[in-house]
CSV table of C-alpha atoms in Angstrom, one decimal:
chain,number,residue,atom,x,y,z
A,808,UNK,CA,-14.9,-7.7,-0.3
A,809,UNK,CA,-12.4,-10.0,-2.1
A,810,UNK,CA,-8.9,-9.8,-0.6
A,811,UNK,CA,-6.1,-8.4,-2.8
A,812,UNK,CA,-3.7,-11.0,-4.2
A,813,UNK,CA,-0.9,-8.8,-2.9
A,814,UNK,CA,-0.2,-5.1,-2.1
A,815,UNK,CA,2.5,-2.8,-3.5
A,816,UNK,CA,3.6,0.7,-3.2
A,817,UNK,CA,3.6,2.8,-6.4
A,818,UNK,CA,5.6,6.0,-6.6
A,819,UNK,CA,4.6,8.4,-9.4
A,820,UNK,CA,0.9,8.8,-10.3
A,821,UNK,CA,1.1,10.8,-13.5
A,822,UNK,CA,-0.3,9.7,-16.9
A,823,UNK,CA,1.2,6.2,-16.8
A,824,UNK,CA,1.4,5.7,-13.0
A,825,UNK,CA,-2.1,6.8,-12.4
A,826,UNK,CA,-3.5,4.4,-15.0
A,827,UNK,CA,-1.3,1.6,-13.7
A,828,UNK,CA,-2.7,2.1,-10.2
A,829,UNK,CA,-6.2,1.7,-11.6
A,830,UNK,CA,-5.4,-1.4,-13.7
A,831,UNK,CA,-3.6,-3.0,-10.7
A,832,UNK,CA,-6.6,-2.4,-8.4
A,833,UNK,CA,-8.9,-3.8,-11.1
A,834,UNK,CA,-6.7,-6.9,-11.2
A,835,UNK,CA,-7.0,-7.4,-7.4
A,836,UNK,CA,-3.6,-6.0,-6.5
A,837,UNK,CA,-3.7,-3.5,-3.7
A,838,UNK,CA,-1.9,-0.3,-4.3
A,839,UNK,CA,-0.7,2.4,-1.9
A,840,UNK,CA,0.2,5.3,-4.2
A,841,UNK,CA,2.5,8.2,-3.5
A,842,UNK,CA,2.9,11.3,-5.6
A,843,UNK,CA,4.2,14.8,-4.8
A,844,UNK,CA,0.8,16.0,-6.0
A,845,UNK,CA,-1.4,15.5,-2.8
A,846,UNK,CA,-4.5,15.6,-4.9
A,847,UNK,CA,-3.7,12.2,-6.4
A,848,UNK,CA,-1.6,10.7,-3.7
A,849,UNK,CA,-2.9,8.1,-1.2
A,850,UNK,CA,-0.2,9.1,1.4
A,851,UNK,CA,1.8,12.1,2.4
A,852,UNK,CA,5.3,10.7,2.0
A,853,UNK,CA,7.4,7.8,0.9
A,854,UNK,CA,7.9,6.8,4.5
A,855,UNK,CA,4.2,6.6,5.1
A,856,UNK,CA,3.7,4.6,2.0
A,857,UNK,CA,6.4,2.1,3.0
A,858,UNK,CA,5.0,1.9,6.6
A,859,UNK,CA,1.5,0.9,5.2
A,860,UNK,CA,2.8,-2.0,3.1
A,861,UNK,CA,2.9,-5.6,4.3
A,862,UNK,CA,6.3,-7.5,4.3
A,863,UNK,CA,8.0,-8.4,2.2
A,864,UNK,CA,7.4,-5.0,0.8
A,865,UNK,CA,7.3,-4.3,-3.0
A,866,UNK,CA,7.6,-0.8,-4.4
A,867,UNK,CA,7.2,0.1,-8.0
A,868,UNK,CA,8.9,3.4,-9.1
A,869,UNK,CA,7.2,5.2,-12.0
A,870,UNK,CA,8.9,8.6,-12.1
A,871,UNK,CA,11.0,10.4,-14.8
A,872,UNK,CA,14.3,8.8,-15.6
A,873,UNK,CA,17.5,10.5,-14.3
A,874,UNK,CA,18.0,12.4,-11.1
A,875,UNK,CA,14.4,12.0,-9.9
A,876,UNK,CA,14.6,8.2,-10.2
A,877,UNK,CA,18.0,8.1,-8.6
A,878,UNK,CA,16.8,10.2,-5.6
A,879,UNK,CA,13.7,8.1,-5.2
A,880,UNK,CA,15.5,4.7,-5.3
A,881,UNK,CA,18.2,6.0,-2.9
A,882,UNK,CA,15.5,7.0,-0.4
A,883,UNK,CA,13.7,3.8,-0.7
A,884,UNK,CA,16.8,1.8,-0.1
A,885,UNK,CA,17.1,3.6,3.3
A,886,UNK,CA,13.4,2.9,4.1
A,887,UNK,CA,13.2,-0.8,3.0
A,888,UNK,CA,14.6,-3.9,4.6
A,889,UNK,CA,16.1,-7.3,3.6
A,890,UNK,CA,13.8,-9.3,1.4
A,891,UNK,CA,11.9,-6.3,0.0
A,892,UNK,CA,11.9,-5.5,-3.7
A,893,UNK,CA,12.2,-2.3,-5.7
A,894,UNK,CA,10.9,-2.2,-9.3
A,895,UNK,CA,12.0,0.7,-11.6
A,896,UNK,CA,9.3,0.9,-14.3
A,897,UNK,CA,10.4,4.2,-15.7
A,898,UNK,CA,12.7,4.7,-18.8
A,899,UNK,CA,16.0,4.6,-16.9
A,900,UNK,CA,19.2,3.8,-18.7
A,901,UNK,CA,20.2,0.2,-18.0
A,902,UNK,CA,23.6,1.3,-16.7
A,903,UNK,CA,21.7,3.1,-13.8
A,904,UNK,CA,20.0,-0.2,-13.0
A,905,UNK,CA,23.3,-1.9,-12.4
A,906,UNK,CA,24.3,0.9,-9.9
A,907,UNK,CA,20.9,0.8,-8.1
A,908,UNK,CA,20.9,-3.0,-7.9
A,909,UNK,CA,24.3,-2.9,-6.3
A,910,UNK,CA,23.2,-0.4,-3.7
A,911,UNK,CA,20.1,-2.3,-2.9
A,912,UNK,CA,22.0,-5.6,-2.6
A,913,UNK,CA,24.1,-4.2,0.2
A,914,UNK,CA,20.9,-4.3,2.3
A,915,UNK,CA,19.6,-7.5,0.9
A,916,UNK,CA,16.9,-5.7,-1.1
A,917,UNK,CA,15.9,-7.1,-4.5
A,918,UNK,CA,15.9,-4.9,-7.6
A,919,UNK,CA,14.0,-5.3,-10.8
A,920,UNK,CA,14.2,-3.0,-13.8
A,921,UNK,CA,11.0,-3.2,-16.0
A,922,UNK,CA,10.6,-1.5,-19.4
A,923,UNK,CA,6.9,-0.6,-19.8
A,924,UNK,CA,5.2,0.1,-23.1
A,925,UNK,CA,1.5,0.9,-23.7
A,926,UNK,CA,1.2,4.6,-23.1
A,927,UNK,CA,-2.2,6.1,-22.3
A,928,UNK,CA,-3.9,3.1,-23.8
A,929,UNK,CA,-2.4,0.7,-21.3
A,930,UNK,CA,-5.2,1.0,-18.8
A,931,UNK,CA,-7.6,-0.6,-21.2
A,932,UNK,CA,-5.3,-2.8,-23.3
A,933,UNK,CA,-2.6,-3.7,-20.8
A,934,UNK,CA,1.1,-2.9,-20.8
A,935,UNK,CA,3.9,-4.8,-22.5
A,936,UNK,CA,6.5,-5.5,-19.8
A,937,UNK,CA,10.2,-6.3,-20.2
A,938,UNK,CA,11.8,-7.2,-16.8
A,939,UNK,CA,15.4,-7.7,-15.7
A,940,UNK,CA,16.5,-9.1,-12.4
A,941,UNK,CA,16.9,-12.2,-10.3
A,942,UNK,CA,14.4,-15.1,-11.0
A,943,UNK,CA,13.4,-15.3,-7.3
A,944,UNK,CA,12.6,-11.5,-7.2
A,945,UNK,CA,10.6,-11.8,-10.5
A,946,UNK,CA,8.6,-14.7,-9.0
A,947,UNK,CA,7.9,-12.8,-5.9
A,948,UNK,CA,6.1,-10.0,-7.8
A,949,UNK,CA,4.7,-12.0,-10.7
A,950,UNK,CA,1.0,-11.2,-9.7
A,951,UNK,CA,1.8,-7.6,-10.3
A,952,UNK,CA,3.1,-8.3,-13.8
A,953,UNK,CA,0.1,-10.5,-14.5
A,954,UNK,CA,-2.3,-7.8,-13.6
A,955,UNK,CA,-0.6,-5.2,-15.8
A,956,UNK,CA,0.1,-7.2,-18.9
A,957,UNK,CA,-2.4,-7.7,-21.8
A,958,UNK,CA,-4.6,-10.7,-22.0
A,959,UNK,CA,-3.0,-13.7,-23.7
A,960,UNK,CA,0.4,-15.4,-23.6
A,961,UNK,CA,2.5,-12.5,-24.8
A,962,UNK,CA,3.1,-9.1,-23.2
A,963,UNK,CA,5.5,-10.1,-20.5
A,964,UNK,CA,9.1,-11.3,-20.6
A,965,UNK,CA,11.8,-11.9,-18.0
A,966,UNK,CA,14.5,-10.6,-20.4
A,967,UNK,CA,17.5,-11.5,-18.3
A,968,UNK,CA,19.7,-10.1,-15.5
A,969,UNK,CA,19.3,-6.6,-14.0
A,970,UNK,CA,19.5,-4.0,-16.8
A,971,UNK,CA,18.0,-6.4,-19.4
A,972,UNK,CA,14.5,-5.0,-19.1
A,973,UNK,CA,15.4,-1.4,-19.7
A,974,UNK,CA,17.9,-2.4,-22.4
A,975,UNK,CA,15.1,-4.3,-24.2
A,976,UNK,CA,12.7,-1.4,-23.9
A,977,UNK,CA,15.5,0.9,-25.2
A,978,UNK,CA,15.8,-1.1,-28.4
A,979,UNK,CA,12.0,-1.4,-28.6
A,980,UNK,CA,11.9,2.4,-28.7
A,981,UNK,CA,14.6,2.6,-31.3
A,982,UNK,CA,12.6,0.4,-33.5
A,983,UNK,CA,9.6,2.5,-32.8
A,984,UNK,CA,11.4,5.6,-34.0
A,985,UNK,CA,12.2,3.9,-37.3
A,986,UNK,CA,8.7,2.6,-37.9
A,987,UNK,CA,7.2,6.0,-37.2
A,988,UNK,CA,9.7,7.7,-39.5
A,989,UNK,CA,8.9,5.3,-42.4
A,990,UNK,CA,5.1,5.9,-42.1
A,991,UNK,CA,5.7,9.6,-41.8
A,992,UNK,CA,7.9,9.8,-44.9
A,993,UNK,CA,5.3,7.8,-46.8
A,994,UNK,CA,2.7,10.3,-45.7
A,995,UNK,CA,4.7,13.2,-46.9
A,996,UNK,CA,5.3,11.7,-50.3
A,997,UNK,CA,1.6,10.8,-50.8
A,998,UNK,CA,0.7,14.4,-49.8
A,999,UNK,CA,3.4,15.9,-52.0
A,1000,UNK,CA,2.5,14.3,-55.3
A,1001,UNK,CA,-0.7,15.4,-56.8
A,1002,UNK,CA,-2.2,12.0,-57.7
A,1003,UNK,CA,-3.8,10.6,-54.6
A,1004,UNK,CA,-7.2,12.0,-53.8
A,1005,UNK,CA,-7.5,10.9,-50.2
A,1006,UNK,CA,-4.3,10.1,-48.3
A,1007,UNK,CA,-6.1,9.2,-45.1
A,1008,UNK,CA,-8.2,6.7,-47.0
A,1009,UNK,CA,-5.0,5.1,-48.5
A,1010,UNK,CA,-3.5,4.7,-45.0
A,1011,UNK,CA,-6.7,3.3,-43.7
A,1012,UNK,CA,-6.8,0.7,-46.5
A,1013,UNK,CA,-3.5,-0.6,-45.3
A,1014,UNK,CA,-4.8,-1.5,-41.9
A,1015,UNK,CA,-6.2,-4.8,-43.0
A,1016,UNK,CA,-4.4,-7.5,-45.0
A,1017,UNK,CA,-1.1,-5.7,-45.7
A,1018,UNK,CA,2.3,-6.5,-44.2
A,1019,UNK,CA,2.7,-2.9,-42.9
A,1020,UNK,CA,-0.4,-3.0,-40.7
A,1021,UNK,CA,0.3,-2.1,-37.1
A,1022,UNK,CA,-1.1,-0.2,-34.1
A,1023,UNK,CA,1.1,2.8,-35.0
A,1024,UNK,CA,-0.7,2.8,-38.4
A,1025,UNK,CA,-4.0,2.7,-36.7
A,1026,UNK,CA,-3.0,5.7,-34.6
A,1027,UNK,CA,-1.8,7.7,-37.6
A,1028,UNK,CA,-5.1,7.1,-39.3
A,1029,UNK,CA,-6.9,8.3,-36.1
A,1030,UNK,CA,-4.7,11.4,-36.0
A,1031,UNK,CA,-5.4,12.2,-39.7
A,1032,UNK,CA,-9.2,11.7,-39.2
A,1033,UNK,CA,-9.1,14.1,-36.3
A,1034,UNK,CA,-7.0,16.7,-38.1
A,1035,UNK,CA,-6.8,16.2,-41.9
A,1036,UNK,CA,-3.6,17.6,-43.1
A,1037,UNK,CA,-2.3,17.8,-39.5
A,1038,UNK,CA,-2.6,21.6,-39.6
A,1039,UNK,CA,-3.0,21.8,-35.9
A,1040,UNK,CA,0.3,20.1,-35.1
A,1041,UNK,CA,3.7,21.6,-35.6
A,1042,UNK,CA,6.3,19.2,-37.1
A,1043,UNK,CA,8.5,19.1,-34.0
A,1044,UNK,CA,9.3,15.8,-32.3
A,1045,UNK,CA,11.4,15.4,-29.2
A,1046,UNK,CA,13.4,12.3,-28.6
A,1047,UNK,CA,12.9,10.7,-25.2
A,1048,UNK,CA,16.6,9.7,-24.8
A,1049,UNK,CA,16.1,6.0,-25.5
A,1050,UNK,CA,16.5,6.5,-29.3
A,1051,UNK,CA,19.9,8.1,-28.8
A,1052,UNK,CA,20.9,5.5,-26.2
A,1053,UNK,CA,20.1,2.8,-28.7
A,1054,UNK,CA,22.4,4.4,-31.3
A,1055,UNK,CA,25.1,4.9,-28.6
A,1056,UNK,CA,24.9,1.2,-27.6
A,1057,UNK,CA,25.1,0.2,-31.3
A,1058,UNK,CA,28.3,2.3,-31.7
A,1059,UNK,CA,29.8,0.8,-28.5
A,1060,UNK,CA,29.1,-2.7,-29.9
A,1061,UNK,CA,29.8,-2.1,-33.6
A,1062,UNK,CA,26.3,-2.9,-34.7
A,1063,UNK,CA,25.0,-1.1,-37.8
A,1064,UNK,CA,21.6,0.5,-37.0
A,1065,UNK,CA,21.2,2.6,-40.2
A,1066,UNK,CA,17.4,3.1,-40.0
A,1067,UNK,CA,17.2,3.8,-36.3
A,1068,UNK,CA,20.0,6.3,-36.5
A,1069,UNK,CA,18.5,8.1,-39.4
A,1070,UNK,CA,15.1,8.3,-37.6
A,1071,UNK,CA,16.8,9.9,-34.6
A,1072,UNK,CA,18.6,12.5,-36.8
A,1073,UNK,CA,15.2,13.2,-38.5
A,1074,UNK,CA,13.9,14.3,-35.1
A,1075,UNK,CA,16.8,16.7,-34.7
A,1076,UNK,CA,15.9,18.1,-38.2
A,1077,UNK,CA,12.3,18.6,-37.1
A,1078,UNK,CA,13.5,21.2,-34.6
A,1079,UNK,CA,14.8,23.4,-37.4
A,1080,UNK,CA,12.3,23.4,-40.3
A,1081,UNK,CA,8.6,22.6,-40.6
A,1082,UNK,CA,8.1,19.1,-42.1
A,1083,UNK,CA,4.9,17.2,-43.0
A,1084,UNK,CA,6.7,14.0,-42.1
A,1085,UNK,CA,7.6,15.3,-38.7
A,1086,UNK,CA,4.0,16.5,-38.2
A,1087,UNK,CA,3.0,12.9,-38.7
A,1088,UNK,CA,5.6,11.7,-36.2
A,1089,UNK,CA,4.4,14.3,-33.7
A,1090,UNK,CA,0.8,13.2,-34.2
A,1091,UNK,CA,1.5,9.5,-33.6
A,1092,UNK,CA,3.5,10.3,-30.5
A,1093,UNK,CA,0.5,12.2,-29.2
A,1094,UNK,CA,-1.9,9.4,-30.0
A,1095,UNK,CA,-0.1,6.6,-28.3
A,1096,UNK,CA,1.6,8.3,-25.4
A,1097,UNK,CA,-0.2,11.5,-24.8
A,1098,UNK,CA,3.1,13.3,-25.4
A,1099,UNK,CA,3.0,17.0,-25.5
A,1100,UNK,CA,2.8,18.5,-29.1
A,1101,UNK,CA,3.3,22.0,-30.1
A,1102,UNK,CA,0.3,23.6,-31.8
A,1103,UNK,CA,1.2,25.5,-34.9
A,1104,UNK,CA,-0.6,28.6,-33.7
A,1105,UNK,CA,1.3,28.6,-30.4
A,1106,UNK,CA,4.6,28.5,-32.3
A,1107,UNK,CA,3.6,31.6,-34.3
A,1108,UNK,CA,2.7,29.8,-37.5
A,1109,UNK,CA,-0.5,30.1,-39.4
A,1110,UNK,CA,-2.0,26.5,-39.3
A,1111,UNK,CA,-2.8,26.8,-43.0
A,1112,UNK,CA,0.9,27.2,-43.7
A,1113,UNK,CA,2.0,24.4,-41.4
């Protein structure tokens, strides 16, 4: 059997983490995965995972942002030694990265923050990666990034110092909010005016040759083909946090982000009244990220009236 190029620990084996483990192994990177769910975990604890790794040890954290990530990183800092590297691949706020990197540096442990985009399609297509950290640490784990990224020259960037990866991913998600909202509002207008016979076909026609073609457009067409009229999806869209962080960063730096801010507020509106545009946003989020959507029937609505 061909030897692995390197071996890493991977904490968090949910929708993203589980697929990443598979893609890494397919790319000849050995993975010792840990998850609180014993049915998917390779080991019983973080300590056991770290013990099984060769030195210098590399651990990729892929758990929900906030307290869970903070607790995981703190525990790993206690378990790891000088020369080891922690990668936070979740959706942490860049300000948390600066704190974590400082704590890790006290023990001589490297720290990389990595924004990851690709959703449930990343296993097949690869993940876009935006990394922040010291150049030497990035070089140490480059085989991991190479295994995860899409084929071709694009798909990975060393964005800058610690925090730059998650900051870049945050802005990416803010742009994503705005693009989704524009498609969604166009969908609602096409549906509202009694002149277009087949709205899905119109969107489908835009997928080739037009300046608005994109993967998000492909996914919206897929959603409309699966559920014409989007009657099975309630027009309710959560915000993951990164949209509002983008707006907050823009305020702090006096940068006008009119469209991104409006798309964030539209998601707030979606939680109050039913909206065809927000049904389209919810459908796209489900298509690319497997995000939970609220079925109209579960919310007490007749799907025909959604």
